[in-house]
Amino acid sequence: MTVQTAVKETQGVTETNGRTKSTTYDTSKRPFGKRDIFGYFMGDLGGNFSFDLVNMYMFIFFTQFIGIELTHYALIILIAKILDGVNDPLIGMLIDRFRLKTNDKFKPWIIRMAPFLAFTMSIMFIDASDWSYSAKLVLFAGSYILWDLLYTFVNVPYGALSSVMTSKPSQRTALSTARSIGGFVPNILYGIFIPMVIYADMVVDGESKSIFQGDMMFPITIVTGFLAIICYIALYKNTEERIIHVNKENSKEEKYSFIETILHFFKNRAMLGLTLVALAQILFVNGAMQLNSLTFQMYFNDGSLNSYTIILTLIPMVLGATVGNKLVSRFGKKEIIVYPMIVSIAIYLVMLIAPISNPFVWLGLQGLASVFSFGLVMYTWAMVSDAIDYQEWKTGKRNEGSVYSMYSMVRKVGQGLGSSVVPATIAFLLPTLKLNDAATWTAESATGIKNLSVGFPIVGFILIILALLFVYNLDKKTLNKVQKDLGHESE
């Protein structure tokens, strides 16, 4: 009999090929409610006060203001992300094996590391424009690698936290929606207000150019770092870890095996499918954000217009908060992501081919594409929790920290590749373009940037559809069986 068919539920205890997995609920904790949803929302709000600022402005800060060469920038990012990717499973193992003198498994790591994360972000954006080039490289590499390490110590336990807050699919979907909304609030704030103060019109070789004012970034990070710490405190105070998993084998405590957990991860089709989705999303869809800001700065000659694109990110959140849960209940998470996304691809193809000179027509088409890709934004985090359950169902073991950290590791490598792919692509396809020299921003280069900004999401969406259709294997029926066999709460 295979592992899948050998699973059965016996009075709240799951048996799987000789192993038993006791899934119990801490009855001393209050029931799951809106307070948990608010707390989890605040967690990603805090994380993205740091992550979004780095993701949105580090590239332009170090290449245009500080003056790091594109090839050097790409190489440092790639090395840093590979190092950070190696750290992820090690940190996940650390979290799974050691508790910080508390009954909770994940929250203590978050609250202890958050202040260090905020401090390191501010160090990264110090005005080093007058430093020697070697000193600039040291600042960039050192601060970014340290920031990335601390972000892992916060993000891995945060990502795994939802899997022990509740086992109900609808409540996990609510947490996923809250996380998505929390992640986009800083994105909106940064995209709308920061461009108003960091871009200034200057005349370069007789032409007006929109120039980035990098000296404004350090005071901005002081404020946002403080806000991030407040958010993490709110997460700590308003969420509860209710689910307690105890691994047992032949009535003896089962030893933790890091290697075995990794091997099981790569046999988990659901998690592998989501890993491929994450890579495609980070490399191409998120990578297009850097290209999009350059499109407004160079092609439409007004970098501040990029603030309007952030407003478009409200579309997925509104759809998810209003009709999303009903659509998921009827069709399933995978289906809600895959089939509407085909329409988004068609819209981006129109943007690639059509000669669009009006920035507001461009923005309108971007908004329409967002309508049909809202599922990717809103529900992938809930699918990660489902994939963690699926691994427990297959193996009889549950190591949320290690499993999530493996997923996070691939995302980090993807972020490194994505941050490297954009400058490397620009350097290869547009060799005469120098981002720190506005005199090289020719019409030909601007058109090339515009085409790349829509070509990237087209490739990304195609890869996401393929991964969900042919690798990810948790449809509604299979997921319901997994939840039932594990003895999780039903709706």
Short mmCIF file of N, CA, C and O in Angstrom, two decimals, residues 386-490:
data_model
loop_
_atom_site.label_atom_id
_atom_site.label_comp_id
_atom_site.label_asym_id
_atom_site.label_seq_id
_atom_site.Cartn_x
_atom_site.Cartn_y
_atom_site.Cartn_z
N ASP A 386 -1.17 24.65 2.50
CA ASP A 386 -1.74 23.38 2.02
C ASP A 386 -0.63 22.40 1.65
O ASP A 386 -0.74 21.19 1.93
N ALA A 387 0.42 22.91 1.03
CA ALA A 387 1.53 22.03 0.62
C ALA A 387 2.30 21.50 1.82
O ALA A 387 2.82 20.37 1.79
N ILE A 388 2.39 22.29 2.89
CA ILE A 388 3.01 21.80 4.13
C ILE A 388 2.18 20.66 4.70
O ILE A 388 2.72 19.63 5.14
N ASP A 389 0.85 20.81 4.69
CA ASP A 389 -0.04 19.72 5.13
C ASP A 389 0.15 18.48 4.26
O ASP A 389 0.15 17.34 4.75
N TYR A 390 0.31 18.70 2.96
CA TYR A 390 0.45 17.59 2.02
C TYR A 390 1.72 16.79 2.33
O TYR A 390 1.72 15.55 2.25
N GLN A 391 2.80 17.48 2.71
CA GLN A 391 4.03 16.76 3.05
C GLN A 391 3.83 15.94 4.33
O GLN A 391 4.33 14.81 4.42
N GLU A 392 3.12 16.51 5.30
CA GLU A 392 2.83 15.74 6.51
C GLU A 392 1.99 14.51 6.17
O GLU A 392 2.21 13.42 6.71
N TRP A 393 1.03 14.67 5.28
CA TRP A 393 0.14 13.58 4.87
C TRP A 393 0.92 12.45 4.21
O TRP A 393 0.65 11.27 4.41
N LYS A 394 1.93 12.80 3.41
CA LYS A 394 2.72 11.81 2.70
C LYS A 394 3.74 11.12 3.60
O LYS A 394 4.04 9.94 3.41
N THR A 395 4.28 11.86 4.57
CA THR A 395 5.42 11.33 5.34
C THR A 395 5.09 11.01 6.80
O THR A 395 5.85 10.29 7.45
N GLY A 396 4.00 11.56 7.33
CA GLY A 396 3.69 11.38 8.74
C GLY A 396 4.51 12.28 9.64
O GLY A 396 4.46 12.16 10.86
N LYS A 397 5.27 13.20 9.08
CA LYS A 397 6.11 14.11 9.86
C LYS A 397 5.78 15.55 9.48
O LYS A 397 5.45 15.84 8.34
N ARG A 398 5.88 16.41 10.48
CA ARG A 398 5.60 17.82 10.21
C ARG A 398 6.73 18.68 10.76
O ARG A 398 6.95 18.73 11.97
N ASN A 399 7.44 19.33 9.86
CA ASN A 399 8.51 20.26 10.23
C ASN A 399 8.29 21.56 9.46
O ASN A 399 8.91 21.81 8.43
N GLU A 400 7.34 22.37 9.97
CA GLU A 400 6.92 23.56 9.23
C GLU A 400 8.08 24.50 8.92
O GLU A 400 8.20 25.02 7.81
N GLY A 401 8.94 24.71 9.92
CA GLY A 401 10.05 25.64 9.73
C GLY A 401 10.98 25.21 8.62
O GLY A 401 11.37 26.00 7.77
N SER A 402 11.34 23.93 8.61
CA SER A 402 12.28 23.43 7.60
C SER A 402 11.65 23.43 6.22
O SER A 402 12.30 23.79 5.23
N VAL A 403 10.37 23.00 6.14
CA VAL A 403 9.71 22.95 4.84
C VAL A 403 9.54 24.34 4.27
O VAL A 403 9.87 24.60 3.10
N TYR A 404 9.07 25.27 5.11
CA TYR A 404 8.89 26.63 4.61
C TYR A 404 10.23 27.27 4.26
O TYR A 404 10.33 28.03 3.29
N SER A 405 11.26 26.95 5.04
CA SER A 405 12.57 27.56 4.76
C SER A 405 13.14 27.07 3.43
O SER A 405 13.85 27.82 2.75
N MET A 406 12.84 25.82 3.05
CA MET A 406 13.28 25.35 1.73
C MET A 406 12.58 26.14 0.63
O MET A 406 13.21 26.54 -0.37
N TYR A 407 11.29 26.36 0.81
CA TYR A 407 10.53 27.19 -0.14
C TYR A 407 11.09 28.61 -0.16
O TYR A 407 11.29 29.21 -1.23
N SER A 408 11.37 29.14 1.03
CA SER A 408 11.93 30.49 1.12
C SER A 408 13.31 30.55 0.48
O SER A 408 13.67 31.56 -0.14
N MET A 409 14.09 29.47 0.61
CA MET A 409 15.42 29.44 0.01
C MET A 409 15.34 29.64 -1.50
O MET A 409 16.08 30.44 -2.09
N VAL A 410 14.41 28.90 -2.13
CA VAL A 410 14.27 29.02 -3.57
C VAL A 410 13.80 30.43 -3.94
O VAL A 410 14.24 31.00 -4.94
N ARG A 411 12.90 30.99 -3.13
CA ARG A 411 12.46 32.36 -3.39
C ARG A 411 13.63 33.34 -3.29
O ARG A 411 13.75 34.27 -4.10
N LYS A 412 14.51 33.13 -2.30
CA LYS A 412 15.64 34.03 -2.15
C LYS A 412 16.60 33.92 -3.34
O LYS A 412 17.09 34.94 -3.84
N VAL A 413 16.86 32.69 -3.78
CA VAL A 413 17.71 32.53 -4.96
C VAL A 413 17.06 33.19 -6.16
O VAL A 413 17.71 33.86 -6.97
N GLY A 414 15.73 33.03 -6.26
CA GLY A 414 15.00 33.67 -7.34
C GLY A 414 15.09 35.18 -7.27
O GLY A 414 15.24 35.87 -8.30
N GLN A 415 15.01 35.74 -6.06
CA GLN A 415 15.14 37.18 -5.90
C GLN A 415 16.53 37.65 -6.32
O GLN A 415 16.67 38.71 -6.94
N GLY A 416 17.54 36.85 -5.99
CA GLY A 416 18.88 37.20 -6.41
C GLY A 416 19.03 37.16 -7.92
O GLY A 416 19.58 38.07 -8.54
N LEU A 417 18.51 36.08 -8.50
CA LEU A 417 18.56 35.98 -9.96
C LEU A 417 17.75 37.09 -10.61
O LEU A 417 18.16 37.67 -11.62
N GLY A 418 16.56 37.37 -10.04
CA GLY A 418 15.70 38.41 -10.59
C GLY A 418 16.36 39.77 -10.52
O GLY A 418 16.34 40.55 -11.50
N SER A 419 16.96 40.09 -9.37
CA SER A 419 17.65 41.38 -9.24
C SER A 419 18.87 41.46 -10.14
O SER A 419 19.28 42.54 -10.55
N SER A 420 19.44 40.29 -10.46
CA SER A 420 20.60 40.26 -11.35
C SER A 420 20.18 40.22 -12.81
O SER A 420 20.86 40.81 -13.67
N VAL A 421 19.07 39.53 -13.09
CA VAL A 421 18.64 39.37 -14.48
C VAL A 421 18.30 40.71 -15.11
O VAL A 421 18.65 40.97 -16.27
N VAL A 422 17.62 41.59 -14.36
CA VAL A 422 17.21 42.87 -14.93
C VAL A 422 18.43 43.71 -15.34
O VAL A 422 18.53 44.12 -16.51
N PRO A 423 19.37 44.02 -14.44
CA PRO A 423 20.53 44.80 -14.89
C PRO A 423 21.38 44.07 -15.91
O PRO A 423 21.93 44.70 -16.82
N ALA A 424 21.49 42.74 -15.79
CA ALA A 424 22.28 41.99 -16.77
C ALA A 424 21.63 42.04 -18.14
O ALA A 424 22.33 42.16 -19.17
N THR A 425 20.30 41.95 -18.18
CA THR A 425 19.59 42.03 -19.46
C THR A 425 19.75 43.40 -20.09
O THR A 425 19.96 43.52 -21.30
N ILE A 426 19.65 44.44 -19.26
CA ILE A 426 19.84 45.80 -19.78
C ILE A 426 21.25 45.97 -20.32
O ILE A 426 21.46 46.51 -21.42
N ALA A 427 22.24 45.49 -19.56
CA ALA A 427 23.63 45.63 -19.99
C ALA A 427 23.89 44.87 -21.29
O ALA A 427 24.68 45.33 -22.14
N PHE A 428 23.23 43.72 -21.46
CA PHE A 428 23.47 42.90 -22.66
C PHE A 428 22.72 43.43 -23.88
O PHE A 428 23.30 43.53 -24.97
N LEU A 429 21.44 43.77 -23.70
CA LEU A 429 20.62 44.19 -24.84
C LEU A 429 20.75 45.67 -25.16
O LEU A 429 20.54 46.08 -26.32
N LEU A 430 21.08 46.48 -24.15
CA LEU A 430 21.19 47.92 -24.36
C LEU A 430 22.56 48.39 -23.84
O LEU A 430 22.64 49.12 -22.85
N PRO A 431 23.64 48.00 -24.48
CA PRO A 431 24.99 48.25 -23.94
C PRO A 431 25.36 49.72 -23.86
O PRO A 431 26.25 50.08 -23.07
N THR A 432 24.72 50.59 -24.64
CA THR A 432 25.07 52.01 -24.61
C THR A 432 24.33 52.77 -23.51
O THR A 432 24.66 53.92 -23.21
N LEU A 433 23.38 52.12 -22.86
CA LEU A 433 22.59 52.78 -21.81
C LEU A 433 23.33 52.73 -20.48
O LEU A 433 23.69 51.66 -19.99
N LYS A 434 23.54 53.89 -19.88
CA LYS A 434 24.14 54.00 -18.55
C LYS A 434 23.10 54.66 -17.65
O LYS A 434 22.73 55.82 -17.86
N LEU A 435 22.66 53.93 -16.64
CA LEU A 435 21.57 54.43 -15.81
C LEU A 435 21.96 55.67 -15.01
O LEU A 435 21.09 56.48 -14.66
N ASN A 436 23.25 55.82 -14.70
CA ASN A 436 23.69 57.00 -13.95
C ASN A 436 24.14 58.15 -14.85
O ASN A 436 24.72 59.12 -14.38
N ASP A 437 23.84 58.04 -16.15
CA ASP A 437 24.19 59.10 -17.11
C ASP A 437 22.97 59.37 -17.99
O ASP A 437 22.71 58.65 -18.95
N ALA A 438 22.22 60.41 -17.64
CA ALA A 438 20.98 60.71 -18.36
C ALA A 438 21.21 61.04 -19.83
O ALA A 438 20.27 60.94 -20.64
N ALA A 439 22.43 61.41 -20.19
CA ALA A 439 22.72 61.72 -21.59
C ALA A 439 22.60 60.49 -22.48
O ALA A 439 22.45 60.61 -23.70
N THR A 440 22.65 59.29 -21.91
CA THR A 440 22.56 58.05 -22.70
C THR A 440 21.12 57.53 -22.82
O THR A 440 20.91 56.49 -23.43
N TRP A 441 20.17 58.24 -22.25
CA TRP A 441 18.77 57.79 -22.27
C TRP A 441 18.13 58.17 -23.61
O TRP A 441 17.28 59.05 -23.69
N THR A 442 18.56 57.54 -24.68
CA THR A 442 18.07 57.84 -26.02
C THR A 442 16.68 57.23 -26.23
O THR A 442 16.21 56.40 -25.44
N ALA A 443 16.02 57.65 -27.31
CA ALA A 443 14.69 57.13 -27.64
C ALA A 443 14.74 55.62 -27.89
O ALA A 443 13.83 54.88 -27.50
N GLU A 444 15.81 55.16 -28.52
CA GLU A 444 15.96 53.73 -28.79
C GLU A 444 16.09 52.94 -27.49
O GLU A 444 15.45 51.89 -27.33
N SER A 445 16.89 53.46 -26.57
CA SER A 445 17.05 52.77 -25.28
C SER A 445 15.75 52.78 -24.49
O SER A 445 15.39 51.78 -23.86
N ALA A 446 15.04 53.90 -24.52
CA ALA A 446 13.78 54.01 -23.79
C ALA A 446 12.75 53.01 -24.32
O ALA A 446 12.01 52.37 -23.55
N THR A 447 12.70 52.85 -25.64
CA THR A 447 11.77 51.88 -26.23
C THR A 447 12.15 50.46 -25.84
O THR A 447 11.29 49.62 -25.57
N GLY A 448 13.45 50.19 -25.79
CA GLY A 448 13.90 48.87 -25.36
C GLY A 448 13.50 48.56 -23.93
O GLY A 448 13.06 47.44 -23.62
N ILE A 449 13.61 49.54 -23.04
CA ILE A 449 13.19 49.37 -21.64
C ILE A 449 11.68 49.11 -21.58
O ILE A 449 11.21 48.23 -20.84
N LYS A 450 10.93 49.85 -22.36
CA LYS A 450 9.46 49.68 -22.38
C LYS A 450 9.07 48.28 -22.82
O LYS A 450 8.21 47.63 -22.22
N ASN A 451 9.71 47.78 -23.86
CA ASN A 451 9.40 46.44 -24.36
C ASN A 451 9.78 45.35 -23.34
O ASN A 451 9.06 44.36 -23.17
N LEU A 452 10.89 45.54 -22.66
CA LEU A 452 11.30 44.58 -21.63
C LEU A 452 10.30 44.56 -20.48
O LEU A 452 10.03 43.50 -19.89
N SER A 453 9.73 45.72 -20.14
CA SER A 453 8.83 45.81 -18.99
C SER A 453 7.54 45.02 -19.19
O SER A 453 6.88 44.66 -18.21
N VAL A 454 7.16 44.75 -20.43
CA VAL A 454 5.98 43.91 -20.67
C VAL A 454 6.37 42.50 -21.11
O VAL A 454 5.61 41.55 -20.92
N GLY A 455 7.55 42.36 -21.70
CA GLY A 455 8.01 41.02 -22.08
C GLY A 455 8.27 40.14 -20.88
O GLY A 455 7.97 38.93 -20.89
N PHE A 456 8.77 40.73 -19.80
CA PHE A 456 9.05 39.96 -18.59
C PHE A 456 7.79 39.30 -18.01
O PHE A 456 7.79 38.11 -17.73
N PRO A 457 6.70 40.04 -17.76
CA PRO A 457 5.51 39.38 -17.19
C PRO A 457 4.88 38.37 -18.14
O PRO A 457 4.26 37.40 -17.67
N ILE A 458 4.99 38.56 -19.45
CA ILE A 458 4.45 37.57 -20.38
C ILE A 458 5.13 36.22 -20.17
O ILE A 458 4.46 35.18 -20.04
N VAL A 459 6.44 36.24 -20.11
CA VAL A 459 7.20 35.00 -19.88
C VAL A 459 6.85 34.42 -18.51
O VAL A 459 6.63 33.21 -18.37
N GLY A 460 6.79 35.27 -17.50
CA GLY A 460 6.49 34.79 -16.16
C GLY A 460 5.13 34.13 -16.05
O GLY A 460 5.00 33.06 -15.43
N PHE A 461 4.10 34.73 -16.61
CA PHE A 461 2.75 34.18 -16.53
C PHE A 461 2.64 32.83 -17.25
O PHE A 461 1.96 31.92 -16.79
N ILE A 462 3.31 32.72 -18.38
CA ILE A 462 3.29 31.44 -19.12
C ILE A 462 3.92 30.34 -18.26
O ILE A 462 3.37 29.22 -18.15
N LEU A 463 5.04 30.61 -17.64
CA LEU A 463 5.70 29.62 -16.80
C LEU A 463 4.86 29.26 -15.58
O LEU A 463 4.81 28.09 -15.16
N ILE A 464 4.16 30.23 -15.00
CA ILE A 464 3.30 29.98 -13.84
C ILE A 464 2.16 29.05 -14.21
O ILE A 464 1.83 28.11 -13.47
N ILE A 465 1.54 29.30 -15.34
CA ILE A 465 0.43 28.45 -15.79
C ILE A 465 0.90 27.01 -16.00
O ILE A 465 0.24 26.05 -15.57
N LEU A 466 2.05 26.85 -16.62
CA LEU A 466 2.58 25.50 -16.87
C LEU A 466 2.88 24.78 -15.55
O LEU A 466 2.59 23.58 -15.40
N ALA A 467 3.46 25.50 -14.58
CA ALA A 467 3.80 24.88 -13.29
C ALA A 467 2.55 24.43 -12.54
O ALA A 467 2.53 23.34 -11.94
N LEU A 468 1.50 25.23 -12.56
CA LEU A 468 0.28 24.88 -11.83
C LEU A 468 -0.50 23.78 -12.52
O LEU A 468 -1.15 22.95 -11.86
N LEU A 469 -0.46 23.75 -13.83
CA LEU A 469 -1.22 22.73 -14.57
C LEU A 469 -0.53 21.36 -14.55
O LEU A 469 -1.21 20.33 -14.45
N PHE A 470 0.80 21.34 -14.61
CA PHE A 470 1.50 20.08 -14.82
C PHE A 470 2.37 19.60 -13.65
O PHE A 470 2.85 18.47 -13.68
N VAL A 471 2.55 20.44 -12.63
CA VAL A 471 3.36 20.02 -11.48
C VAL A 471 2.52 20.04 -10.19
O VAL A 471 2.42 19.03 -9.50
N TYR A 472 1.93 21.17 -9.87
CA TYR A 472 1.13 21.30 -8.65
C TYR A 472 -0.07 20.36 -8.73
O TYR A 472 -0.81 20.37 -9.71
N ASN A 473 -0.28 19.53 -7.72
CA ASN A 473 -1.27 18.45 -7.82
C ASN A 473 -2.37 18.49 -6.75
O ASN A 473 -3.03 17.48 -6.50
N LEU A 474 -2.58 19.63 -6.12
CA LEU A 474 -3.62 19.72 -5.10
C LEU A 474 -4.85 20.44 -5.65
O LEU A 474 -4.97 21.67 -5.56
N ASP A 475 -5.76 19.66 -6.24
CA ASP A 475 -7.04 20.24 -6.61
C ASP A 475 -7.97 20.20 -5.39
O ASP A 475 -7.60 19.73 -4.32
N LYS A 476 -9.20 20.68 -5.54
CA LYS A 476 -10.11 20.76 -4.40
C LYS A 476 -10.36 19.38 -3.77
O LYS A 476 -10.34 19.24 -2.54
N LYS A 477 -10.57 18.37 -4.59
CA LYS A 477 -10.89 17.04 -4.08
C LYS A 477 -9.73 16.45 -3.28
O LYS A 477 -9.91 15.91 -2.18
N THR A 478 -8.53 16.53 -3.83
CA THR A 478 -7.35 15.99 -3.13
C THR A 478 -7.09 16.72 -1.83
O THR A 478 -6.78 16.10 -0.80
N LEU A 479 -7.22 18.04 -1.86
CA LEU A 479 -6.97 18.83 -0.65
C LEU A 479 -7.96 18.48 0.46
O LEU A 479 -7.58 18.38 1.63
N ASN A 480 -9.22 18.29 0.10
CA ASN A 480 -10.21 17.92 1.11
C ASN A 480 -9.87 16.58 1.75
O ASN A 480 -10.04 16.39 2.96
N LYS A 481 -9.37 15.63 0.96
CA LYS A 481 -8.98 14.33 1.50
C LYS A 481 -7.79 14.47 2.45
O LYS A 481 -7.75 13.84 3.52
N VAL A 482 -6.81 15.28 2.07
CA VAL A 482 -5.65 15.50 2.92
C VAL A 482 -6.07 16.07 4.27
O VAL A 482 -5.65 15.58 5.33
N GLN A 483 -6.91 17.08 4.24
CA GLN A 483 -7.36 17.70 5.48
C GLN A 483 -8.14 16.72 6.36
O GLN A 483 -7.96 16.67 7.57
N LYS A 484 -8.96 15.92 5.74
CA LYS A 484 -9.75 14.95 6.50
C LYS A 484 -8.86 13.88 7.11
O LYS A 484 -9.00 13.52 8.29
N ASP A 485 -7.92 13.36 6.34
CA ASP A 485 -7.04 12.30 6.84
C ASP A 485 -6.13 12.78 7.97
O ASP A 485 -5.75 12.01 8.85
N LEU A 486 -5.78 14.05 7.95
CA LEU A 486 -4.92 14.59 9.00
C LEU A 486 -5.69 14.93 10.27
O LEU A 486 -5.09 15.31 11.28
N GLY A 487 -6.99 14.80 10.21
CA GLY A 487 -7.80 15.11 11.39
C GLY A 487 -7.93 16.59 11.65
O GLY A 487 -8.19 17.01 12.78
N HIS A 488 -7.78 17.40 10.60
CA HIS A 488 -7.90 18.84 10.76
C HIS A 488 -9.36 19.24 10.86
O HIS A 488 -10.26 18.51 10.43
N GLU A 489 -9.59 20.42 11.37
CA GLU A 489 -10.95 20.92 11.52
C GLU A 489 -11.60 21.08 10.16
O GLU A 489 -10.99 21.54 9.21
N SER A 490 -12.86 20.71 10.07
CA SER A 490 -13.62 20.90 8.84
C SER A 490 -14.38 22.21 8.92
O SER A 490 -14.52 22.80 9.99
#
